[in-house]
Amino acid sequence: MRPIRHALRHAAPFLLALAAAVPLAGHAQAPAPAWPTRALTIVAPFPAGGVADALARSVAQRLSEQLGQPVVVDNRGGAGGSVAAAAAARSAPDGHTLFVGSQGTQATNAVFYKSLPYDPVNDFVPVHAIAGGVNLLVVPPDRPYKTVRELVAYAKAHPGKLNFASAGAGTSTHLTALMFQRAAGIELTHVAYKGSSPALTDLMGGQVDLMFDYPASSGPHVQAGTLRALAVTYGQRVASLPNVPTMAEAGVADVESVAWTGLFAPARTPPAIVARLSAEMEKAIASPEFTQVAAKAGVLPLNIAGPKFTAFVASETVKWQDLARRSGAVPQ
């Protein structure tokens, strides 16, 4: 995938350092520990019932079948995922407690919170990506701009006039809009809402001019004609909306935004267990069952394993933290 290749290019120095740290063949290796010996727990930083929860439970089901042990999802919301992250970080590094992290828990929380009860880098080992949710640029159908180029031209001709809605300060819907402004060279006014639903309601009512939102929530409105989709923030078109161009195709480069999730293990988890987990996750993410769940949720399976996922997380951390700092949000 193009966004993954783009992320890995920026992470090349990290990969070289990682490769240099790999022990030479022929050196004595510690015997692989017996694993798993009991049920596994996946700590998830979101409430039950949502899209991310459905993905985590699908992964848990696949892993349970593959490993021959129960795998349960422990939902712990609060503080932007910090509650769950801290609990997972404090767990025993034996491969029986895992964590679903995201660009929020692993990157932007460090900007939006004055102090974190965990260290996003040193407390976790990246295991494998899970899925990525892209954003759609959507506008009311009665607006004079019908394409991204027309929107950019209108914004430049009327500086400061257009506003954009988001699901809240610091969310990917907010940060993606900042990325778009920067790439397009325009100025927009941010209107933050408490969630995607009220933001979409005002967007369809004409109170705001544009929004970046997930296909799962805005896609049905696009198909119904109550919203117009101008572009998708990904390197390829989305299967559910094949006529919507990518942002690059629409005329603005460097606006690729994937709100991703991935599986992490506590630091000091034995490398043999991490490697086994990564291999099992690779099979789980590629399974028809998970692919079906992801398609229904309107997200993209991300089959990025091992060192490549480590490099991806490192690159995404730089990108999202930069956007978070530019957002002007005051740390809580």
Coordinates of C-alpha atoms in Angstrom, one line a residue:
M1 CA 0.0 0.0 0.0
R2 CA 1.3 3.4 -0.9
P3 CA 0.8 5.1 2.5
I4 CA 2.6 2.2 4.2
R5 CA 5.6 2.5 1.7
H6 CA 5.6 6.3 2.3
A7 CA 5.7 5.7 6.1
L8 CA 8.5 3.2 5.8
R9 CA 10.7 5.5 3.6
H10 CA 10.7 8.0 6.4
A11 CA 11.5 5.3 8.9
A12 CA 14.5 3.9 7.0
P13 CA 17.1 5.1 9.5
F14 CA 15.1 3.4 12.3
L15 CA 15.0 0.1 10.3
L16 CA 18.7 0.2 9.7
A17 CA 19.4 0.6 13.4
L18 CA 16.9 -2.2 14.1
A19 CA 18.7 -4.5 11.7
A20 CA 22.1 -3.7 13.2
A21 CA 20.7 -4.8 16.6
V22 CA 19.6 -8.3 15.4
P23 CA 22.0 -11.0 16.9
L24 CA 24.2 -12.7 14.4
A25 CA 23.3 -16.2 13.3
G26 CA 25.1 -18.9 15.2
H27 CA 25.1 -17.2 18.6
A28 CA 23.4 -19.1 21.4
Q29 CA 19.8 -18.3 21.8
A30 CA 17.6 -18.7 24.9
P31 CA 15.1 -21.5 24.6
A32 CA 11.6 -20.3 23.6
P33 CA 9.3 -20.2 26.6
A34 CA 6.2 -22.4 26.6
W35 CA 3.4 -20.1 25.4
P36 CA 0.4 -19.7 25.7
T37 CA -0.3 -21.7 28.9
R38 CA -3.6 -20.0 29.8
A39 CA -6.2 -17.6 28.5
L40 CA -5.0 -14.3 26.8
T41 CA -6.5 -10.9 27.6
I42 CA -6.5 -8.1 25.0
V43 CA -6.9 -4.7 26.8
A44 CA -8.8 -2.3 24.6
P45 CA -9.0 1.5 25.1
F46 CA -12.6 1.9 23.8
P47 CA -16.1 0.9 24.9
A48 CA -17.8 -2.2 23.8
G49 CA -20.1 -2.1 20.8
G50 CA -18.2 0.2 18.4
V51 CA -16.3 -0.4 15.2
A52 CA -12.9 -0.7 17.0
D53 CA -14.4 -3.2 19.5
A54 CA -15.8 -5.3 16.7
L55 CA -12.4 -5.5 15.1
A56 CA -10.7 -6.4 18.4
R57 CA -13.2 -9.2 19.1
S58 CA -12.7 -10.6 15.6
V59 CA -9.0 -10.7 16.2
A60 CA -9.5 -12.3 19.6
Q61 CA -11.7 -15.0 18.0
R62 CA -9.2 -15.7 15.3
L63 CA -6.3 -15.9 17.8
S64 CA -8.3 -18.2 20.1
E65 CA -8.9 -20.6 17.3
Q66 CA -5.3 -20.5 16.2
L67 CA -3.7 -20.8 19.6
G68 CA -6.1 -23.1 21.3
Q69 CA -6.7 -20.8 24.3
P70 CA -9.5 -18.4 25.1
V71 CA -8.8 -14.8 24.2
V72 CA -11.0 -12.2 25.9
V73 CA -11.3 -8.4 25.2
D74 CA -11.1 -6.2 28.3
N75 CA -12.7 -2.8 27.4
R76 CA -11.3 0.0 29.5
G77 CA -12.2 3.5 28.3
G78 CA -11.2 6.8 29.6
A79 CA -8.6 9.6 29.3
G80 CA -8.1 9.1 25.6
G81 CA -7.1 5.5 26.1
S82 CA -4.6 6.2 28.8
V83 CA -6.4 4.1 31.4
A84 CA -6.2 1.0 29.3
A85 CA -2.6 1.7 28.1
A86 CA -1.4 2.1 31.7
A87 CA -3.1 -1.2 32.8
A88 CA -1.6 -3.1 29.9
A89 CA 1.9 -1.6 30.5
R90 CA 1.8 -2.8 34.1
S91 CA 0.9 -6.3 33.2
A92 CA 3.3 -9.2 33.3
P93 CA 5.4 -9.4 30.1
D94 CA 4.6 -13.0 29.4
G95 CA 2.5 -12.7 26.3
H96 CA -0.8 -13.3 28.1
T97 CA -1.9 -9.7 28.3
L98 CA -1.9 -7.6 25.1
F99 CA -3.0 -4.1 24.2
V100 CA -4.8 -2.5 21.2
G101 CA -2.9 0.8 20.6
S102 CA -3.6 3.5 18.1
Q103 CA -2.1 6.8 16.9
G104 CA -3.9 8.3 19.8
T105 CA -2.4 6.1 22.6
Q106 CA 1.0 5.8 21.0
A107 CA 1.4 9.3 19.6
T108 CA -1.0 12.2 20.2
N109 CA -1.7 11.5 23.9
A110 CA 1.8 12.6 24.6
V111 CA 0.9 16.0 23.3
F112 CA -2.7 16.3 24.6
Y113 CA -2.0 15.3 28.2
K114 CA 0.5 16.9 30.5
S115 CA 1.5 13.6 32.0
L116 CA 0.8 10.1 31.0
P117 CA 0.7 7.1 33.4
Y118 CA 2.6 5.1 30.7
D119 CA 5.4 5.6 28.2
P120 CA 4.1 5.0 24.7
V121 CA 7.6 4.0 23.4
N122 CA 9.4 2.3 26.2
D123 CA 6.4 0.4 27.8
F124 CA 5.3 -1.5 24.7
V125 CA 6.6 -3.7 21.9
P126 CA 4.7 -3.3 18.5
V127 CA 3.4 -6.7 17.4
H128 CA 1.2 -6.3 14.3
A129 CA -1.1 -3.8 12.8
I130 CA -4.9 -4.4 12.8
A131 CA -6.8 -2.0 10.7
G132 CA -6.9 1.6 9.4
G133 CA -9.9 3.9 9.0
V134 CA -9.6 6.5 6.3
N135 CA -11.4 9.8 6.2
L136 CA -13.8 11.2 3.5
L137 CA -13.8 14.9 2.8
V138 CA -17.6 15.6 2.7
V139 CA -19.6 18.8 2.1
P140 CA -23.2 19.8 1.9
P141 CA -24.5 19.2 -1.7
D142 CA -25.6 22.8 -2.2
R143 CA -22.2 24.3 -1.8
P144 CA -20.7 26.0 -4.9
Y145 CA -17.6 23.8 -4.8
K146 CA -18.1 20.3 -6.3
T147 CA -14.5 19.2 -6.3
V148 CA -11.4 19.5 -4.1
R149 CA -9.8 22.0 -6.6
E150 CA -13.0 24.1 -6.6
L151 CA -13.0 24.0 -2.7
V152 CA -9.4 25.1 -2.5
A153 CA -10.0 27.9 -5.0
Y154 CA -13.1 29.1 -3.1
A155 CA -11.2 29.0 0.2
K156 CA -8.3 31.1 -1.3
A157 CA -10.8 33.6 -2.7
H158 CA -12.6 33.9 0.6
P159 CA -9.9 33.5 3.3
G160 CA -11.2 32.6 6.7
K161 CA -14.8 32.3 5.6
L162 CA -15.0 28.5 5.5
N163 CA -15.2 26.4 8.6
F164 CA -14.9 22.7 9.2
A165 CA -16.5 20.4 11.7
S166 CA -14.7 17.6 13.7
A167 CA -15.6 14.9 16.1
G168 CA -13.6 16.7 18.7
A169 CA -10.3 18.5 19.2
G170 CA -7.4 16.1 18.7
T171 CA -9.4 13.4 16.8
S172 CA -8.2 12.2 13.5
T173 CA -11.1 14.2 11.9
H174 CA -9.6 17.3 13.3
L175 CA -5.9 16.5 12.6
T176 CA -6.7 15.4 9.1
A177 CA -8.3 18.8 8.3
L178 CA -5.1 20.5 9.6
M179 CA -3.1 18.3 7.3
F180 CA -5.4 19.3 4.4
Q181 CA -5.1 23.0 5.2
R182 CA -1.3 22.8 5.3
A183 CA -1.1 20.9 2.0
A184 CA -3.6 23.0 0.2
G185 CA -2.3 26.3 1.5
I186 CA -5.7 27.5 2.8
E187 CA -7.1 28.8 6.1
L188 CA -10.2 27.2 7.7
T189 CA -12.0 27.7 11.0
H190 CA -12.3 24.7 13.3
V191 CA -15.7 23.9 15.0
A192 CA -15.3 21.0 17.4
Y193 CA -18.2 18.8 18.3
K194 CA -18.6 16.0 20.9
G195 CA -18.6 13.2 18.4
S196 CA -19.2 12.5 14.7
S197 CA -23.0 12.3 14.8
P198 CA -23.8 15.9 15.9
A199 CA -21.1 17.2 13.6
L200 CA -22.6 15.4 10.6
T201 CA -26.1 16.7 11.6
D202 CA -24.9 20.3 11.5
L203 CA -23.0 19.7 8.3
M204 CA -26.1 18.4 6.5
G205 CA -28.0 21.3 8.0
G206 CA -25.5 23.8 6.5
Q207 CA -24.2 25.2 9.8
V208 CA -20.7 24.1 8.8
D209 CA -19.0 23.9 5.4
L210 CA -17.0 20.7 5.3
M211 CA -15.8 17.8 7.4
F212 CA -13.4 14.9 7.3
D213 CA -15.3 11.8 8.5
Y214 CA -15.2 8.0 8.4
P215 CA -16.9 6.2 5.6
A216 CA -18.8 4.0 8.1
S217 CA -20.7 7.1 9.4
S218 CA -20.7 9.5 6.4
G219 CA -20.9 7.0 3.6
P220 CA -24.6 6.3 3.9
H221 CA -25.3 10.1 3.7
V222 CA -23.2 10.3 0.6
Q223 CA -25.1 7.4 -1.0
A224 CA -28.4 9.0 0.0
G225 CA -27.3 12.3 -1.6
T226 CA -27.5 14.4 1.6
L227 CA -23.7 14.9 1.5
R228 CA -21.2 15.1 -1.3
A229 CA -17.9 13.3 -1.0
L230 CA -15.0 15.1 -2.6
A231 CA -12.0 12.8 -1.8
V232 CA -10.7 10.0 0.4
T233 CA -7.5 10.4 2.4
Y234 CA -5.8 7.3 1.2
G235 CA -3.5 6.1 -1.5
Q236 CA -6.3 4.1 -3.2
R237 CA -10.0 4.4 -3.6
V238 CA -12.4 2.9 -1.1
A239 CA -14.3 -0.2 -2.4
S240 CA -17.6 1.1 -0.9
L241 CA -17.3 4.4 -2.7
P242 CA -15.4 3.6 -5.9
N243 CA -16.3 6.9 -7.7
V244 CA -14.7 9.1 -4.9
P245 CA -11.2 10.0 -5.9
T246 CA -8.2 9.9 -3.6
M247 CA -6.9 13.3 -2.4
A248 CA -3.9 13.1 -4.7
E249 CA -6.2 12.3 -7.7
A250 CA -8.3 15.3 -6.6
G251 CA -5.4 17.6 -6.8
V252 CA -3.9 17.9 -3.3
A253 CA -0.9 15.7 -2.5
D254 CA 0.5 14.6 0.9
V255 CA -2.9 14.2 2.5
E256 CA -2.9 10.6 3.5
S257 CA -4.5 9.9 6.8
V258 CA -5.2 6.4 8.3
A259 CA -6.6 6.2 11.8
W260 CA -5.0 2.9 12.7
T261 CA -5.0 0.3 15.4
G262 CA -2.5 -2.3 16.2
L263 CA -1.6 -5.0 18.7
F264 CA 1.1 -4.3 21.3
A265 CA 2.8 -6.4 24.0
P266 CA 4.2 -5.1 27.3
A267 CA 7.9 -4.2 27.1
R268 CA 10.3 -7.1 27.9
T269 CA 7.9 -9.7 26.5
P270 CA 10.3 -12.5 25.2
P271 CA 11.1 -11.9 21.5
A272 CA 10.1 -15.5 20.7
I273 CA 6.6 -14.8 22.0
V274 CA 6.4 -11.5 20.1
A275 CA 7.5 -13.3 16.9
R276 CA 4.9 -16.0 17.3
L277 CA 2.2 -13.5 18.1
S278 CA 3.1 -11.5 15.0
A279 CA 2.9 -14.6 12.8
E280 CA -0.5 -15.6 14.3
M281 CA -1.8 -12.0 13.8
E282 CA -0.7 -12.1 10.2
K283 CA -2.9 -15.1 9.6
A284 CA -5.8 -13.6 11.6
I285 CA -5.8 -10.3 9.7
A286 CA -5.7 -12.2 6.3
S287 CA -8.6 -14.4 7.3
P288 CA -11.8 -14.1 5.3
E289 CA -13.7 -13.7 8.6
F290 CA -11.7 -10.6 9.7
T291 CA -11.8 -9.2 6.2
Q292 CA -15.6 -9.4 6.2
V293 CA -15.8 -7.7 9.6
A294 CA -13.4 -4.9 8.4
A295 CA -15.4 -4.4 5.2
K296 CA -18.7 -4.1 7.2
A297 CA -17.0 -1.5 9.4
G298 CA -15.7 0.5 6.5
V299 CA -12.0 0.1 7.4
L300 CA -9.0 -1.5 5.8
P301 CA -7.1 -4.5 7.2
L302 CA -3.5 -3.6 7.7
N303 CA -1.3 -6.6 7.4
I304 CA 2.0 -5.0 8.6
A305 CA 4.1 -7.3 10.8
G306 CA 7.2 -7.2 13.0
P307 CA 9.9 -4.7 12.3
K308 CA 7.8 -3.1 9.5
F309 CA 5.1 -2.4 12.0
T310 CA 7.7 -1.0 14.4
A311 CA 8.9 1.4 11.7
F312 CA 5.3 2.3 10.7
V313 CA 4.5 3.2 14.3
A314 CA 7.7 5.3 14.6
S315 CA 6.9 7.2 11.4
E316 CA 3.2 7.7 12.3
T317 CA 4.2 9.0 15.8
V318 CA 6.3 11.8 14.2
K319 CA 3.5 12.7 11.8
W320 CA 0.6 12.7 14.3
Q321 CA 2.5 14.5 17.1
D322 CA 3.5 17.2 14.6
L323 CA -0.2 17.7 13.7
A324 CA -1.2 17.6 17.3
R325 CA 1.2 20.3 18.2
R326 CA 0.0 22.4 15.3
S327 CA -3.6 22.0 16.4
G328 CA -3.1 24.5 19.3
A329 CA -4.8 22.2 21.7
V330 CA -4.0 22.9 25.4
P331 CA -2.7 19.8 27.3
Q332 CA -5.1 18.5 29.9

